[in-house]
Amino acid sequence: MLVFWEHGYEGASTAGLTEAMGISTTSMYAAFGNKEELFRKALERYTEGPGGYLTRALEEPTALGVATAILAGTVRTTTRPAHPHGCMGVQGALAAGDSGRGVRDLLVAWRTNGCSCVRERFQRAVDDGDLPPETDPELLARYVTTLAFGIAVQAASGVDRDGLQAMAAAALRNWPLS
């Protein structure tokens, strides 16, 4: 997972992957079939581990709590010491060529699914009166997830945790109140 996170799908070499796993190339192909399937498994692990903050954030009692937890989780995950900066799901295949099309499509679906989960949660917040009735849950979910993805890109570019947290706090100052 860390090799893909740091180098992206195409940048992760078979040698680097097998060295990180402590297995031979033959064993890697026997266990996973191919590099794309290994990436799928690594993305699952990322989603359940470092990216697990999204699932926890969706359980917050208010929509503002959800957005705050998503952005705080993004900042925390994308700037952790001893881990690659940025987001595996954002940077993993943005620059993939034709050979990485399957992974690029997988990551588009991964990001879209995350946004859909946030949209559904914000729709419940509108239905429950936690957000104003005129709130567009789709637009608000895109706003929060786009901000989270931007945080990931900024973290990968070297922006520090304090700067990212300040930006997230500034973005949430305009949160719609019911």
Short mmCIF file of N, CA and C in Angstrom, two decimals:
data_model
loop_
_atom_site.label_atom_id
_atom_site.label_comp_id
_atom_site.label_asym_id
_atom_site.label_seq_id
_atom_site.Cartn_x
_atom_site.Cartn_y
_atom_site.Cartn_z
N MET A 1 0.83 -1.18 0.00
CA MET A 1 0.00 0.00 0.00
C MET A 1 0.88 1.25 0.00
N LEU A 2 1.89 1.27 0.84
CA LEU A 2 2.74 2.46 0.94
C LEU A 2 3.49 2.74 -0.35
N VAL A 3 3.88 1.69 -1.06
CA VAL A 3 4.59 1.88 -2.34
C VAL A 3 3.66 2.53 -3.35
N PHE A 4 2.44 2.03 -3.48
CA PHE A 4 1.47 2.65 -4.40
C PHE A 4 1.13 4.07 -3.95
N TRP A 5 0.98 4.27 -2.65
CA TRP A 5 0.63 5.58 -2.11
C TRP A 5 1.71 6.60 -2.46
N GLU A 6 2.95 6.20 -2.30
CA GLU A 6 4.06 7.13 -2.55
C GLU A 6 4.35 7.34 -4.03
N HIS A 7 4.24 6.27 -4.83
CA HIS A 7 4.68 6.35 -6.22
C HIS A 7 3.55 6.34 -7.25
N GLY A 8 2.32 6.10 -6.83
CA GLY A 8 1.22 5.97 -7.78
C GLY A 8 1.25 4.60 -8.43
N TYR A 9 0.24 4.31 -9.22
CA TYR A 9 0.14 3.00 -9.86
C TYR A 9 1.29 2.75 -10.83
N GLU A 10 1.47 3.65 -11.77
CA GLU A 10 2.50 3.43 -12.78
C GLU A 10 3.90 3.61 -12.23
N GLY A 11 4.07 4.45 -11.23
CA GLY A 11 5.39 4.69 -10.66
C GLY A 11 5.87 3.58 -9.74
N ALA A 12 4.96 2.74 -9.30
CA ALA A 12 5.33 1.62 -8.42
C ALA A 12 5.88 0.49 -9.26
N SER A 13 7.14 0.20 -9.08
CA SER A 13 7.77 -0.87 -9.86
C SER A 13 7.51 -2.22 -9.22
N THR A 14 7.55 -3.26 -10.03
CA THR A 14 7.40 -4.61 -9.50
C THR A 14 8.49 -4.89 -8.47
N ALA A 15 9.70 -4.44 -8.74
CA ALA A 15 10.79 -4.65 -7.79
C ALA A 15 10.50 -3.96 -6.46
N GLY A 16 10.01 -2.74 -6.51
CA GLY A 16 9.68 -2.01 -5.28
C GLY A 16 8.54 -2.66 -4.52
N LEU A 17 7.56 -3.16 -5.25
CA LEU A 17 6.42 -3.82 -4.60
C LEU A 17 6.84 -5.12 -3.93
N THR A 18 7.60 -5.93 -4.67
CA THR A 18 8.00 -7.22 -4.09
C THR A 18 8.97 -7.02 -2.92
N GLU A 19 9.82 -6.03 -3.01
CA GLU A 19 10.74 -5.75 -1.90
C GLU A 19 9.94 -5.33 -0.66
N ALA A 20 8.95 -4.47 -0.84
CA ALA A 20 8.14 -4.01 0.30
C ALA A 20 7.36 -5.17 0.94
N MET A 21 6.93 -6.12 0.12
CA MET A 21 6.17 -7.26 0.64
C MET A 21 7.06 -8.40 1.10
N GLY A 22 8.35 -8.35 0.73
CA GLY A 22 9.27 -9.41 1.11
C GLY A 22 8.98 -10.73 0.41
N ILE A 23 8.52 -10.63 -0.85
CA ILE A 23 8.24 -11.84 -1.63
C ILE A 23 8.85 -11.72 -3.02
N SER A 24 8.89 -12.82 -3.74
CA SER A 24 9.42 -12.81 -5.11
C SER A 24 8.34 -12.34 -6.09
N THR A 25 8.77 -11.98 -7.27
CA THR A 25 7.83 -11.59 -8.33
C THR A 25 6.87 -12.73 -8.63
N THR A 26 7.39 -13.94 -8.68
CA THR A 26 6.54 -15.11 -8.94
C THR A 26 5.47 -15.24 -7.87
N SER A 27 5.86 -15.07 -6.62
CA SER A 27 4.89 -15.15 -5.52
C SER A 27 3.86 -14.03 -5.61
N MET A 28 4.29 -12.84 -6.00
CA MET A 28 3.36 -11.72 -6.13
C MET A 28 2.29 -12.03 -7.18
N TYR A 29 2.73 -12.52 -8.33
CA TYR A 29 1.78 -12.83 -9.39
C TYR A 29 0.90 -14.01 -9.02
N ALA A 30 1.45 -14.97 -8.29
CA ALA A 30 0.64 -16.11 -7.85
C ALA A 30 -0.43 -15.67 -6.85
N ALA A 31 -0.08 -14.74 -5.99
CA ALA A 31 -1.02 -14.29 -4.95
C ALA A 31 -2.06 -13.31 -5.48
N PHE A 32 -1.66 -12.42 -6.41
CA PHE A 32 -2.55 -11.34 -6.82
C PHE A 32 -2.94 -11.37 -8.29
N GLY A 33 -2.30 -12.18 -9.09
CA GLY A 33 -2.64 -12.26 -10.51
C GLY A 33 -1.89 -11.26 -11.35
N ASN A 34 -2.00 -9.98 -10.98
CA ASN A 34 -1.30 -8.94 -11.72
C ASN A 34 -1.19 -7.69 -10.85
N LYS A 35 -0.49 -6.70 -11.36
CA LYS A 35 -0.25 -5.47 -10.61
C LYS A 35 -1.55 -4.72 -10.32
N GLU A 36 -2.48 -4.74 -11.27
CA GLU A 36 -3.75 -4.04 -11.06
C GLU A 36 -4.54 -4.65 -9.91
N GLU A 37 -4.55 -5.96 -9.82
CA GLU A 37 -5.28 -6.61 -8.72
C GLU A 37 -4.59 -6.32 -7.38
N LEU A 38 -3.28 -6.27 -7.39
CA LEU A 38 -2.55 -5.89 -6.18
C LEU A 38 -2.93 -4.47 -5.78
N PHE A 39 -3.02 -3.58 -6.76
CA PHE A 39 -3.42 -2.20 -6.46
C PHE A 39 -4.83 -2.17 -5.86
N ARG A 40 -5.75 -2.95 -6.42
CA ARG A 40 -7.11 -3.00 -5.87
C ARG A 40 -7.10 -3.41 -4.40
N LYS A 41 -6.30 -4.41 -4.08
CA LYS A 41 -6.18 -4.86 -2.68
C LYS A 41 -5.56 -3.77 -1.82
N ALA A 42 -4.56 -3.09 -2.35
CA ALA A 42 -3.92 -2.00 -1.60
C ALA A 42 -4.91 -0.86 -1.37
N LEU A 43 -5.75 -0.56 -2.35
CA LEU A 43 -6.75 0.50 -2.19
C LEU A 43 -7.79 0.11 -1.13
N GLU A 44 -8.18 -1.16 -1.11
CA GLU A 44 -9.09 -1.63 -0.06
C GLU A 44 -8.45 -1.43 1.31
N ARG A 45 -7.20 -1.78 1.42
CA ARG A 45 -6.50 -1.62 2.70
C ARG A 45 -6.40 -0.15 3.08
N TYR A 46 -6.12 0.70 2.11
CA TYR A 46 -6.05 2.15 2.36
C TYR A 46 -7.41 2.67 2.83
N THR A 47 -8.48 2.23 2.18
CA THR A 47 -9.84 2.68 2.51
C THR A 47 -10.21 2.28 3.93
N GLU A 48 -9.85 1.08 4.32
CA GLU A 48 -10.18 0.59 5.66
C GLU A 48 -9.23 1.15 6.72
N GLY A 49 -8.01 1.45 6.34
CA GLY A 49 -7.00 1.93 7.30
C GLY A 49 -6.91 3.44 7.29
N PRO A 50 -5.90 4.00 6.62
CA PRO A 50 -5.72 5.45 6.63
C PRO A 50 -6.94 6.24 6.15
N GLY A 51 -7.68 5.71 5.19
CA GLY A 51 -8.86 6.40 4.68
C GLY A 51 -10.14 6.12 5.47
N GLY A 52 -10.04 5.36 6.53
CA GLY A 52 -11.21 4.99 7.32
C GLY A 52 -11.88 6.15 8.03
N TYR A 53 -11.22 7.30 8.05
CA TYR A 53 -11.83 8.47 8.69
C TYR A 53 -13.15 8.86 8.01
N LEU A 54 -13.31 8.57 6.73
CA LEU A 54 -14.54 8.94 6.03
C LEU A 54 -15.74 8.20 6.63
N THR A 55 -15.60 6.92 6.83
CA THR A 55 -16.69 6.13 7.40
C THR A 55 -17.04 6.65 8.79
N ARG A 56 -16.04 6.94 9.60
CA ARG A 56 -16.30 7.48 10.95
C ARG A 56 -16.93 8.86 10.87
N ALA A 57 -16.48 9.69 9.93
CA ALA A 57 -17.02 11.05 9.80
C ALA A 57 -18.51 11.03 9.49
N LEU A 58 -18.93 10.08 8.66
CA LEU A 58 -20.34 10.02 8.27
C LEU A 58 -21.26 9.71 9.44
N GLU A 59 -20.70 9.26 10.55
CA GLU A 59 -21.49 8.95 11.74
C GLU A 59 -21.63 10.13 12.68
N GLU A 60 -21.00 11.25 12.37
CA GLU A 60 -21.13 12.44 13.21
C GLU A 60 -22.59 12.87 13.27
N PRO A 61 -23.03 13.43 14.40
CA PRO A 61 -24.45 13.75 14.57
C PRO A 61 -24.95 14.94 13.75
N THR A 62 -24.05 15.81 13.28
CA THR A 62 -24.48 16.95 12.48
C THR A 62 -23.72 17.00 11.17
N ALA A 63 -24.30 17.67 10.18
CA ALA A 63 -23.64 17.82 8.88
C ALA A 63 -22.33 18.59 9.03
N LEU A 64 -22.33 19.63 9.86
CA LEU A 64 -21.09 20.37 10.08
C LEU A 64 -20.05 19.46 10.74
N GLY A 65 -20.47 18.61 11.64
CA GLY A 65 -19.56 17.65 12.26
C GLY A 65 -18.99 16.69 11.23
N VAL A 66 -19.83 16.26 10.27
CA VAL A 66 -19.38 15.38 9.19
C VAL A 66 -18.30 16.09 8.38
N ALA A 67 -18.60 17.31 7.93
CA ALA A 67 -17.64 18.05 7.10
C ALA A 67 -16.35 18.32 7.87
N THR A 68 -16.47 18.71 9.13
CA THR A 68 -15.29 18.99 9.94
C THR A 68 -14.44 17.73 10.10
N ALA A 69 -15.08 16.60 10.37
CA ALA A 69 -14.35 15.33 10.55
C ALA A 69 -13.71 14.87 9.24
N ILE A 70 -14.37 15.08 8.12
CA ILE A 70 -13.78 14.71 6.82
C ILE A 70 -12.52 15.52 6.57
N LEU A 71 -12.61 16.83 6.75
CA LEU A 71 -11.46 17.68 6.47
C LEU A 71 -10.33 17.44 7.48
N ALA A 72 -10.67 17.27 8.74
CA ALA A 72 -9.63 16.98 9.76
C ALA A 72 -8.97 15.63 9.46
N GLY A 73 -9.78 14.64 9.07
CA GLY A 73 -9.23 13.33 8.73
C GLY A 73 -8.33 13.40 7.51
N THR A 74 -8.72 14.19 6.55
CA THR A 74 -7.89 14.37 5.35
C THR A 74 -6.56 15.01 5.71
N VAL A 75 -6.62 16.08 6.49
CA VAL A 75 -5.38 16.75 6.89
C VAL A 75 -4.49 15.78 7.66
N ARG A 76 -5.05 15.07 8.61
CA ARG A 76 -4.28 14.14 9.45
C ARG A 76 -3.66 13.03 8.60
N THR A 77 -4.47 12.43 7.72
CA THR A 77 -3.99 11.29 6.92
C THR A 77 -2.96 11.70 5.88
N THR A 78 -3.13 12.86 5.29
CA THR A 78 -2.24 13.27 4.21
C THR A 78 -0.95 13.91 4.69
N THR A 79 -0.82 14.12 6.00
CA THR A 79 0.39 14.75 6.53
C THR A 79 1.05 13.92 7.64
N ARG A 80 0.69 12.66 7.75
CA ARG A 80 1.24 11.81 8.82
C ARG A 80 2.73 11.60 8.62
N PRO A 81 3.50 11.77 9.71
CA PRO A 81 4.92 11.45 9.61
C PRO A 81 5.09 9.95 9.30
N ALA A 82 6.13 9.61 8.63
CA ALA A 82 6.47 8.22 8.28
C ALA A 82 5.50 7.60 7.28
N HIS A 83 4.66 8.40 6.65
CA HIS A 83 3.77 7.93 5.58
C HIS A 83 3.89 8.90 4.42
N PRO A 84 3.58 8.44 3.24
CA PRO A 84 3.60 9.37 2.10
C PRO A 84 2.59 10.50 2.33
N HIS A 85 2.92 11.68 1.88
CA HIS A 85 1.97 12.78 1.96
C HIS A 85 1.04 12.72 0.76
N GLY A 86 -0.15 13.24 0.93
CA GLY A 86 -1.16 13.18 -0.11
C GLY A 86 -2.08 11.99 0.10
N CYS A 87 -2.90 11.70 -0.89
CA CYS A 87 -3.92 10.66 -0.80
C CYS A 87 -3.70 9.63 -1.91
N MET A 88 -3.66 8.38 -1.53
CA MET A 88 -3.47 7.30 -2.50
C MET A 88 -4.59 7.33 -3.55
N GLY A 89 -5.81 7.62 -3.13
CA GLY A 89 -6.94 7.62 -4.03
C GLY A 89 -7.00 8.81 -4.96
N VAL A 90 -6.30 9.87 -4.62
CA VAL A 90 -6.28 11.05 -5.48
C VAL A 90 -5.10 10.98 -6.45
N GLN A 91 -3.92 10.68 -5.92
CA GLN A 91 -2.72 10.70 -6.75
C GLN A 91 -2.40 9.38 -7.42
N GLY A 92 -3.04 8.31 -7.01
CA GLY A 92 -2.68 6.97 -7.46
C GLY A 92 -2.62 6.77 -8.96
N ALA A 93 -3.49 7.42 -9.71
CA ALA A 93 -3.51 7.18 -11.16
C ALA A 93 -3.93 8.40 -11.95
N LEU A 94 -3.73 9.58 -11.42
CA LEU A 94 -4.13 10.77 -12.17
C LEU A 94 -3.34 10.92 -13.46
N ALA A 95 -2.11 10.47 -13.46
CA ALA A 95 -1.28 10.61 -14.66
C ALA A 95 -1.05 9.27 -15.34
N ALA A 96 -1.96 8.32 -15.12
CA ALA A 96 -1.78 6.99 -15.70
C ALA A 96 -2.03 7.01 -17.20
N GLY A 97 -1.21 6.25 -17.91
CA GLY A 97 -1.39 6.10 -19.34
C GLY A 97 -2.42 5.03 -19.64
N ASP A 98 -2.45 4.57 -20.89
CA ASP A 98 -3.44 3.57 -21.31
C ASP A 98 -3.33 2.28 -20.50
N SER A 99 -2.12 1.89 -20.13
CA SER A 99 -1.97 0.65 -19.37
C SER A 99 -2.57 0.76 -17.98
N GLY A 100 -2.74 1.98 -17.48
CA GLY A 100 -3.33 2.19 -16.16
C GLY A 100 -4.77 2.60 -16.19
N ARG A 101 -5.44 2.47 -17.33
CA ARG A 101 -6.83 2.91 -17.47
C ARG A 101 -7.75 2.23 -16.46
N GLY A 102 -7.57 0.94 -16.23
CA GLY A 102 -8.41 0.22 -15.27
C GLY A 102 -8.27 0.79 -13.87
N VAL A 103 -7.05 1.11 -13.48
CA VAL A 103 -6.81 1.69 -12.16
C VAL A 103 -7.35 3.11 -12.11
N ARG A 104 -7.15 3.87 -13.16
CA ARG A 104 -7.70 5.24 -13.20
C ARG A 104 -9.21 5.20 -13.05
N ASP A 105 -9.87 4.28 -13.76
CA ASP A 105 -11.33 4.14 -13.65
C ASP A 105 -11.74 3.69 -12.25
N LEU A 106 -10.97 2.79 -11.67
CA LEU A 106 -11.23 2.34 -10.31
C LEU A 106 -11.19 3.51 -9.33
N LEU A 107 -10.19 4.37 -9.47
CA LEU A 107 -10.06 5.50 -8.56
C LEU A 107 -11.13 6.56 -8.79
N VAL A 108 -11.56 6.74 -10.02
CA VAL A 108 -12.68 7.64 -10.29
C VAL A 108 -13.92 7.12 -9.57
N ALA A 109 -14.17 5.82 -9.67
CA ALA A 109 -15.32 5.22 -8.99
C ALA A 109 -15.17 5.33 -7.47
N TRP A 110 -13.96 5.16 -6.96
CA TRP A 110 -13.69 5.27 -5.52
C TRP A 110 -14.01 6.67 -5.02
N ARG A 111 -13.53 7.69 -5.75
CA ARG A 111 -13.79 9.08 -5.35
C ARG A 111 -15.28 9.40 -5.50
N THR A 112 -15.91 8.93 -6.55
CA THR A 112 -17.35 9.17 -6.76
C THR A 112 -18.17 8.53 -5.66
N ASN A 113 -17.81 7.32 -5.27
CA ASN A 113 -18.52 6.63 -4.20
C ASN A 113 -18.41 7.41 -2.89
N GLY A 114 -17.23 7.91 -2.58
CA GLY A 114 -17.06 8.70 -1.36
C GLY A 114 -17.95 9.93 -1.38
N CYS A 115 -18.00 10.61 -2.51
CA CYS A 115 -18.85 11.79 -2.64
C CYS A 115 -20.33 11.42 -2.50
N SER A 116 -20.72 10.30 -3.07
CA SER A 116 -22.12 9.84 -2.97
C SER A 116 -22.51 9.55 -1.52
N CYS A 117 -21.60 8.96 -0.76
CA CYS A 117 -21.87 8.69 0.66
C CYS A 117 -22.06 10.00 1.43
N VAL A 118 -21.23 10.98 1.12
CA VAL A 118 -21.36 12.28 1.78
C VAL A 118 -22.67 12.95 1.36
N ARG A 119 -23.01 12.88 0.08
CA ARG A 119 -24.27 13.46 -0.40
C ARG A 119 -25.47 12.84 0.31
N GLU A 120 -25.48 11.52 0.43
CA GLU A 120 -26.59 10.84 1.12
C GLU A 120 -26.69 11.30 2.57
N ARG A 121 -25.54 11.46 3.22
CA ARG A 121 -25.55 11.92 4.62
C ARG A 121 -26.06 13.35 4.71
N PHE A 122 -25.68 14.20 3.77
CA PHE A 122 -26.16 15.58 3.78
C PHE A 122 -27.65 15.65 3.43
N GLN A 123 -28.13 14.74 2.60
CA GLN A 123 -29.56 14.69 2.32
C GLN A 123 -30.33 14.36 3.61
N ARG A 124 -29.81 13.42 4.39
CA ARG A 124 -30.45 13.11 5.69
C ARG A 124 -30.44 14.34 6.59
N ALA A 125 -29.35 15.11 6.54
CA ALA A 125 -29.26 16.33 7.36
C ALA A 125 -30.32 17.35 6.93
N VAL A 126 -30.58 17.46 5.63
CA VAL A 126 -31.65 18.35 5.15
C VAL A 126 -33.00 17.81 5.63
N ASP A 127 -33.21 16.52 5.46
CA ASP A 127 -34.48 15.90 5.85
C ASP A 127 -34.74 16.04 7.35
N ASP A 128 -33.68 16.00 8.15
CA ASP A 128 -33.81 16.09 9.61
C ASP A 128 -33.82 17.52 10.12
N GLY A 129 -33.64 18.49 9.24
CA GLY A 129 -33.64 19.89 9.65
C GLY A 129 -32.29 20.38 10.16
N ASP A 130 -31.25 19.58 10.03
CA ASP A 130 -29.91 19.99 10.45
C ASP A 130 -29.29 20.96 9.44
N LEU A 131 -29.70 20.87 8.20
CA LEU A 131 -29.29 21.82 7.15
C LEU A 131 -30.54 22.51 6.64
N PRO A 132 -30.42 23.76 6.17
CA PRO A 132 -31.58 24.48 5.65
C PRO A 132 -32.24 23.71 4.50
N PRO A 133 -33.54 23.81 4.35
CA PRO A 133 -34.25 23.05 3.31
C PRO A 133 -33.79 23.38 1.89
N GLU A 134 -33.26 24.58 1.67
CA GLU A 134 -32.82 24.96 0.32
C GLU A 134 -31.40 24.46 0.01
N THR A 135 -30.77 23.78 0.95
CA THR A 135 -29.42 23.25 0.72
C THR A 135 -29.45 22.19 -0.36
N ASP A 136 -28.48 22.27 -1.26
CA ASP A 136 -28.31 21.26 -2.31
C ASP A 136 -27.28 20.24 -1.80
N PRO A 137 -27.72 19.06 -1.34
CA PRO A 137 -26.79 18.08 -0.78
C PRO A 137 -25.69 17.65 -1.75
N GLU A 138 -26.02 17.56 -3.04
CA GLU A 138 -25.03 17.18 -4.05
C GLU A 138 -23.93 18.24 -4.14
N LEU A 139 -24.33 19.49 -4.23
CA LEU A 139 -23.36 20.58 -4.33
C LEU A 139 -22.50 20.66 -3.07
N LEU A 140 -23.13 20.53 -1.91
CA LEU A 140 -22.38 20.61 -0.66
C LEU A 140 -21.41 19.43 -0.53
N ALA A 141 -21.83 18.26 -0.94
CA ALA A 141 -20.94 17.09 -0.91
C ALA A 141 -19.76 17.29 -1.86
N ARG A 142 -20.02 17.82 -3.04
CA ARG A 142 -18.93 18.08 -4.00
C ARG A 142 -17.97 19.13 -3.44
N TYR A 143 -18.52 20.13 -2.77
CA TYR A 143 -17.70 21.17 -2.15
C TYR A 143 -16.75 20.55 -1.13
N VAL A 144 -17.28 19.75 -0.22
CA VAL A 144 -16.47 19.16 0.85
C VAL A 144 -15.45 18.17 0.28
N THR A 145 -15.88 17.31 -0.65
CA THR A 145 -14.93 16.33 -1.18
C THR A 145 -13.88 16.99 -2.07
N THR A 146 -14.26 17.99 -2.82
CA THR A 146 -13.27 18.71 -3.63
C THR A 146 -12.25 19.40 -2.74
N LEU A 147 -12.72 19.97 -1.65
CA LEU A 147 -11.81 20.59 -0.70
C LEU A 147 -10.87 19.53 -0.10
N ALA A 148 -11.42 18.38 0.25
CA ALA A 148 -10.60 17.30 0.80
C ALA A 148 -9.55 16.84 -0.21
N PHE A 149 -9.95 16.68 -1.47
CA PHE A 149 -8.99 16.27 -2.50
C PHE A 149 -7.93 17.34 -2.71
N GLY A 150 -8.34 18.60 -2.64
CA GLY A 150 -7.38 19.70 -2.76
C GLY A 150 -6.39 19.71 -1.60
N ILE A 151 -6.88 19.40 -0.40
CA ILE A 151 -5.99 19.29 0.76
C ILE A 151 -4.94 18.21 0.49
N ALA A 152 -5.38 17.08 -0.06
CA ALA A 152 -4.46 15.99 -0.35
C ALA A 152 -3.39 16.42 -1.34
N VAL A 153 -3.78 17.14 -2.37
CA VAL A 153 -2.81 17.60 -3.36
C VAL A 153 -1.84 18.60 -2.73
N GLN A 154 -2.38 19.51 -1.91
CA GLN A 154 -1.52 20.48 -1.24
C GLN A 154 -0.55 19.79 -0.27
N ALA A 155 -1.02 18.77 0.45
CA ALA A 155 -0.15 18.01 1.35
C ALA A 155 0.98 17.35 0.57
N ALA A 156 0.65 16.77 -0.58
CA ALA A 156 1.67 16.13 -1.41
C ALA A 156 2.66 17.16 -1.95
N SER A 157 2.22 18.41 -2.03
CA SER A 157 3.09 19.48 -2.52
C SER A 157 3.92 20.11 -1.41
N GLY A 158 3.73 19.64 -0.17
CA GLY A 158 4.56 20.11 0.92
C GLY A 158 3.93 21.12 1.86
N VAL A 159 2.67 21.46 1.66
CA VAL A 159 2.01 22.38 2.60
C VAL A 159 1.89 21.66 3.94
N ASP A 160 2.23 22.35 5.02
CA ASP A 160 2.25 21.70 6.32
C ASP A 160 0.85 21.58 6.94
N ARG A 161 0.77 20.75 7.97
CA ARG A 161 -0.49 20.43 8.63
C ARG A 161 -1.20 21.69 9.13
N ASP A 162 -0.47 22.61 9.76
CA ASP A 162 -1.10 23.81 10.29
C ASP A 162 -1.73 24.65 9.17
N GLY A 163 -1.03 24.78 8.07
CA GLY A 163 -1.57 25.53 6.94
C GLY A 163 -2.82 24.89 6.37
N LEU A 164 -2.82 23.56 6.29
CA LEU A 164 -3.99 22.84 5.77
C LEU A 164 -5.17 22.95 6.72
N GLN A 165 -4.91 22.85 8.02
CA GLN A 165 -5.99 22.98 9.00
C GLN A 165 -6.59 24.38 8.96
N ALA A 166 -5.77 25.40 8.81
CA ALA A 166 -6.26 26.77 8.72
C ALA A 166 -7.14 26.94 7.48
N MET A 167 -6.74 26.35 6.38
CA MET A 167 -7.54 26.44 5.16
C MET A 167 -8.88 25.74 5.33
N ALA A 168 -8.87 24.56 5.96
CA ALA A 168 -10.12 23.83 6.20
C ALA A 168 -11.05 24.63 7.11
N ALA A 169 -10.49 25.22 8.16
CA ALA A 169 -11.30 26.03 9.08
C ALA A 169 -11.91 27.23 8.35
N ALA A 170 -11.14 27.86 7.48
CA ALA A 170 -11.65 29.01 6.72
C ALA A 170 -12.80 28.58 5.81
N ALA A 171 -12.67 27.43 5.19
CA ALA A 171 -13.72 26.94 4.29
C ALA A 171 -15.01 26.64 5.05
N LEU A 172 -14.90 26.19 6.29
CA LEU A 172 -16.10 25.82 7.05
C LEU A 172 -16.77 27.02 7.72
N ARG A 173 -16.14 28.19 7.69
CA ARG A 173 -16.76 29.39 8.27
C ARG A 173 -18.04 29.78 7.54
N ASN A 174 -18.19 29.37 6.31
CA ASN A 174 -19.37 29.71 5.52
C ASN A 174 -20.38 28.58 5.49
N TRP A 175 -20.35 27.69 6.46
CA TRP A 175 -21.24 26.53 6.49
C TRP A 175 -22.70 26.99 6.60
N PRO A 176 -23.61 26.38 5.83
CA PRO A 176 -25.03 26.76 5.93
C PRO A 176 -25.62 26.34 7.28
N LEU A 177 -26.26 27.26 7.94
CA LEU A 177 -26.89 26.97 9.23
C LEU A 177 -28.39 26.83 9.05
N SER A 178 -28.98 25.91 9.82
CA SER A 178 -30.44 25.71 9.70
C SER A 178 -31.20 26.75 10.48
#
